[in-house]
Amino acid sequence: MSWIPNIPVPSVNSADNVYFSDVVGNKDDDENGTSISSHVFKTDTHDHAAAKVYPTMAVGATVTKSALAWTLGALSVVVPAGTIPDNFDIHGINFDSVPDNGVYEIVLYAGPSGSQVEIGRTRFTRTAATDIELESPFMCQIQAPHTEIWAALAGSNTSATAIVISLRYHMY
């Protein structure tokens, strides 16, 4: 096979982009790279990694909204720091208990106390005719291992409603 050119293979997760092979990537590129191989790895892992729930086999995290309409309540820890050992992203928010009717907006944040950054939000409604124990689809960027996840809640009603949530996520 002497007619096949000897193309140098880049190092794992290389960002050099000097040669075509740098753009294509290394077969061991992972979610931290920028090559085509890295993007294929992320897409495959995103679509096929086993779903996980936090907390698993336990009561979810309580998040309480402000008693004022459309005002975020206090931040609540949903996933403590050091809990998820690998890179991860969140695919859904499970609303395990929503006792009061209303339209709600929940915001998720990542980072240590005092340095939280918003990673996404979603809206849901509970009416007198239905319960809201469901999962809302959610998307965010890949989070680093051991990242602490927080939530804050706002809504249309004027009660300090406390809801219980859990998260569906997967690791890379």
mmCIF file of C-alpha atoms in Angstrom:
data_model
loop_
_atom_site.group_PDB
_atom_site.id
_atom_site.type_symbol
_atom_site.label_atom_id
_atom_site.label_comp_id
_atom_site.label_asym_id
_atom_site.label_seq_id
_atom_site.Cartn_x
_atom_site.Cartn_y
_atom_site.Cartn_z
ATOM 1 C CA MET A 1 0.000 0.000 0.000
ATOM 2 C CA SER A 2 2.789 2.377 -0.795
ATOM 3 C CA TRP A 3 0.381 4.577 -2.743
ATOM 4 C CA ILE A 4 -1.343 5.685 0.513
ATOM 5 C CA PRO A 5 0.333 8.858 1.753
ATOM 6 C CA ASN A 6 1.780 8.851 5.239
ATOM 7 C CA ILE A 7 -0.289 11.586 6.896
ATOM 8 C CA PRO A 8 0.869 12.575 10.366
ATOM 9 C CA VAL A 9 -1.719 11.945 13.071
ATOM 10 C CA PRO A 10 -2.285 14.839 15.490
ATOM 11 C CA SER A 11 -2.033 14.480 19.230
ATOM 12 C CA VAL A 12 -5.274 13.838 21.142
ATOM 13 C CA ASN A 13 -7.582 16.898 21.145
ATOM 14 C CA SER A 14 -5.089 18.913 19.085
ATOM 15 C CA ALA A 15 -6.182 22.422 18.113
ATOM 16 C CA ASP A 16 -3.229 23.026 15.773
ATOM 17 C CA ASN A 17 -5.245 22.701 12.541
ATOM 18 C CA VAL A 18 -2.015 22.769 10.522
ATOM 19 C CA TYR A 19 -2.836 19.684 8.469
ATOM 20 C CA PHE A 20 -6.083 18.194 7.241
ATOM 21 C CA SER A 21 -5.526 15.396 9.762
ATOM 22 C CA ASP A 22 -5.615 17.994 12.574
ATOM 23 C CA VAL A 23 -9.118 18.982 11.500
ATOM 24 C CA VAL A 24 -10.236 15.357 11.150
ATOM 25 C CA GLY A 25 -8.591 14.468 14.446
ATOM 26 C CA ASN A 26 -7.225 11.545 16.379
ATOM 27 C CA LYS A 27 -9.268 8.370 16.929
ATOM 28 C CA ASP A 28 -8.932 8.969 20.685
ATOM 29 C CA ASP A 29 -10.320 12.545 20.644
ATOM 30 C CA ASP A 30 -13.028 13.060 23.254
ATOM 31 C CA GLU A 31 -15.509 15.757 24.330
ATOM 32 C CA ASN A 32 -12.680 18.195 25.085
ATOM 33 C CA GLY A 33 -11.473 18.481 21.482
ATOM 34 C CA THR A 34 -12.497 20.571 18.475
ATOM 35 C CA SER A 35 -11.789 18.100 15.648
ATOM 36 C CA ILE A 36 -14.362 16.290 13.543
ATOM 37 C CA SER A 37 -13.533 13.109 15.493
ATOM 38 C CA SER A 38 -14.236 14.951 18.741
ATOM 39 C CA HIS A 39 -17.605 16.211 17.467
ATOM 40 C CA VAL A 40 -18.534 12.685 16.343
ATOM 41 C CA PHE A 41 -17.561 11.364 19.795
ATOM 42 C CA LYS A 42 -19.707 14.025 21.523
ATOM 43 C CA THR A 43 -22.695 13.345 19.267
ATOM 44 C CA ASP A 44 -22.473 9.580 19.713
ATOM 45 C CA THR A 45 -22.047 9.863 23.485
ATOM 46 C CA HIS A 46 -24.796 12.468 23.728
ATOM 47 C CA ASP A 47 -27.232 10.192 21.898
ATOM 48 C CA HIS A 48 -26.244 6.821 23.345
ATOM 49 C CA ALA A 49 -24.759 7.172 26.829
ATOM 50 C CA ALA A 50 -26.802 5.596 29.606
ATOM 51 C CA ALA A 51 -29.273 7.989 31.200
ATOM 52 C CA LYS A 52 -28.750 8.700 34.875
ATOM 53 C CA VAL A 53 -30.921 10.433 37.474
ATOM 54 C CA TYR A 54 -29.820 12.628 40.337
ATOM 55 C CA PRO A 55 -30.640 11.984 43.020
ATOM 56 C CA THR A 56 -31.200 8.337 42.270
ATOM 57 C CA MET A 57 -33.399 6.209 44.514
ATOM 58 C CA ALA A 58 -33.946 9.188 46.818
ATOM 59 C CA VAL A 59 -36.176 12.225 47.260
ATOM 60 C CA GLY A 60 -35.295 15.075 44.908
ATOM 61 C CA ALA A 61 -34.132 18.591 45.730
ATOM 62 C CA THR A 62 -36.580 21.197 47.040
ATOM 63 C CA VAL A 63 -36.667 24.531 45.198
ATOM 64 C CA THR A 64 -38.872 27.336 46.562
ATOM 65 C CA LYS A 65 -40.142 30.291 44.547
ATOM 66 C CA SER A 66 -40.545 33.803 45.852
ATOM 67 C CA ALA A 67 -43.959 34.803 47.223
ATOM 68 C CA LEU A 68 -43.915 37.571 44.591
ATOM 69 C CA ALA A 69 -45.125 36.767 41.098
ATOM 70 C CA TRP A 70 -42.334 36.351 38.533
ATOM 71 C CA THR A 71 -39.541 36.872 41.040
ATOM 72 C CA LEU A 72 -36.890 34.194 41.425
ATOM 73 C CA GLY A 73 -36.707 32.557 44.827
ATOM 74 C CA ALA A 74 -33.476 31.719 46.621
ATOM 75 C CA LEU A 75 -30.947 29.434 44.972
ATOM 76 C CA SER A 76 -31.121 25.786 46.056
ATOM 77 C CA VAL A 77 -28.447 23.139 45.589
ATOM 78 C CA VAL A 78 -29.707 20.378 43.310
ATOM 79 C CA VAL A 79 -26.429 18.484 42.773
ATOM 80 C CA PRO A 80 -23.751 19.040 45.436
ATOM 81 C CA ALA A 81 -20.163 19.702 44.349
ATOM 82 C CA GLY A 82 -18.113 16.539 43.933
ATOM 83 C CA THR A 83 -21.093 14.329 43.112
ATOM 84 C CA ILE A 84 -20.814 13.601 39.372
ATOM 85 C CA PRO A 85 -17.286 12.291 38.656
ATOM 86 C CA ASP A 86 -17.094 12.852 34.864
ATOM 87 C CA ASN A 87 -18.028 15.517 32.327
ATOM 88 C CA PHE A 88 -21.827 15.552 32.049
ATOM 89 C CA ASP A 89 -24.781 17.372 30.607
ATOM 90 C CA ILE A 90 -28.402 17.596 31.682
ATOM 91 C CA HIS A 91 -31.172 16.342 29.407
ATOM 92 C CA GLY A 92 -34.258 16.753 31.556
ATOM 93 C CA ILE A 93 -35.728 18.182 34.730
ATOM 94 C CA ASN A 94 -38.156 15.859 36.499
ATOM 95 C CA PHE A 95 -40.839 17.694 38.438
ATOM 96 C CA ASP A 96 -41.513 15.222 41.222
ATOM 97 C CA SER A 97 -43.913 17.439 43.172
ATOM 98 C CA VAL A 98 -45.603 20.724 42.241
ATOM 99 C CA PRO A 99 -48.371 21.427 44.783
ATOM 100 C CA ASP A 100 -49.737 24.812 43.586
ATOM 101 C CA ASN A 101 -51.335 25.817 40.307
ATOM 102 C CA GLY A 102 -49.476 28.320 38.169
ATOM 103 C CA VAL A 103 -47.068 28.934 35.343
ATOM 104 C CA TYR A 104 -43.465 28.441 36.489
ATOM 105 C CA GLU A 105 -39.996 29.135 35.159
ATOM 106 C CA ILE A 106 -37.027 27.260 36.590
ATOM 107 C CA VAL A 107 -33.430 28.349 36.041
ATOM 108 C CA LEU A 108 -30.438 26.044 36.501
ATOM 109 C CA TYR A 109 -27.001 27.368 37.410
ATOM 110 C CA ALA A 110 -23.555 25.749 37.619
ATOM 111 C CA GLY A 111 -20.619 26.618 39.826
ATOM 112 C CA PRO A 112 -19.630 27.189 43.416
ATOM 113 C CA SER A 113 -21.617 29.386 45.795
ATOM 114 C CA GLY A 114 -21.251 33.031 44.826
ATOM 115 C CA SER A 115 -19.983 32.231 41.318
ATOM 116 C CA GLN A 116 -22.969 30.459 39.765
ATOM 117 C CA VAL A 117 -23.539 30.886 36.026
ATOM 118 C CA GLU A 118 -26.891 30.259 34.345
ATOM 119 C CA ILE A 119 -26.811 27.137 32.163
ATOM 120 C CA GLY A 120 -30.437 27.102 31.023
ATOM 121 C CA ARG A 121 -34.094 27.525 31.881
ATOM 122 C CA THR A 122 -37.452 26.013 31.063
ATOM 123 C CA ARG A 123 -41.116 26.764 31.731
ATOM 124 C CA PHE A 124 -43.960 24.499 32.846
ATOM 125 C CA THR A 125 -47.588 24.854 33.950
ATOM 126 C CA ARG A 126 -49.708 23.160 36.600
ATOM 127 C CA THR A 127 -53.476 23.557 36.369
ATOM 128 C CA ALA A 128 -56.275 22.365 38.633
ATOM 129 C CA ALA A 129 -57.118 19.645 36.127
ATOM 130 C CA THR A 130 -53.670 18.073 35.935
ATOM 131 C CA ASP A 131 -50.685 17.170 37.992
ATOM 132 C CA ILE A 132 -47.292 18.200 36.723
ATOM 133 C CA GLU A 133 -45.214 15.185 37.733
ATOM 134 C CA LEU A 134 -43.383 15.001 34.431
ATOM 135 C CA GLU A 135 -40.043 15.610 32.811
ATOM 136 C CA SER A 136 -39.291 18.785 30.907
ATOM 137 C CA PRO A 137 -36.636 18.485 28.209
ATOM 138 C CA PHE A 138 -33.541 20.535 29.016
ATOM 139 C CA MET A 139 -30.231 21.200 27.307
ATOM 140 C CA CYS A 140 -27.013 22.765 28.514
ATOM 141 C CA GLN A 141 -23.331 22.805 27.714
ATOM 142 C CA ILE A 142 -21.148 19.984 28.956
ATOM 143 C CA GLN A 143 -20.312 20.544 32.620
ATOM 144 C CA ALA A 144 -16.945 19.703 34.181
ATOM 145 C CA PRO A 145 -16.663 16.813 36.645
ATOM 146 C CA HIS A 146 -17.763 17.613 40.213
ATOM 147 C CA THR A 147 -19.671 20.775 39.157
ATOM 148 C CA GLU A 148 -22.292 21.949 41.642
ATOM 149 C CA ILE A 149 -25.758 22.510 40.122
ATOM 150 C CA TRP A 150 -28.244 25.000 41.587
ATOM 151 C CA ALA A 151 -31.834 25.989 40.778
ATOM 152 C CA ALA A 152 -34.065 29.011 41.306
ATOM 153 C CA LEU A 153 -37.800 29.203 40.635
ATOM 154 C CA ALA A 154 -40.236 31.956 39.657
ATOM 155 C CA GLY A 155 -43.916 31.749 38.816
ATOM 156 C CA SER A 156 -47.220 33.446 38.165
ATOM 157 C CA ASN A 157 -48.787 32.784 41.567
ATOM 158 C CA THR A 158 -48.150 34.748 44.748
ATOM 159 C CA SER A 159 -47.310 31.901 47.086
ATOM 160 C CA ALA A 160 -43.854 30.695 48.113
ATOM 161 C CA THR A 161 -44.417 27.360 46.388
ATOM 162 C CA ALA A 162 -41.887 24.626 47.167
ATOM 163 C CA ILE A 163 -41.415 22.058 44.407
ATOM 164 C CA VAL A 164 -39.275 18.923 44.308
ATOM 165 C CA ILE A 165 -37.088 18.178 41.289
ATOM 166 C CA SER A 166 -34.548 15.652 40.085
ATOM 167 C CA LEU A 167 -32.339 15.765 36.997
ATOM 168 C CA ARG A 168 -31.818 13.346 34.116
ATOM 169 C CA TYR A 169 -28.262 13.558 32.813
ATOM 170 C CA HIS A 170 -25.508 11.524 31.250
ATOM 171 C CA MET A 171 -21.752 11.421 31.581
ATOM 172 C CA TYR A 172 -19.141 11.499 28.827
#
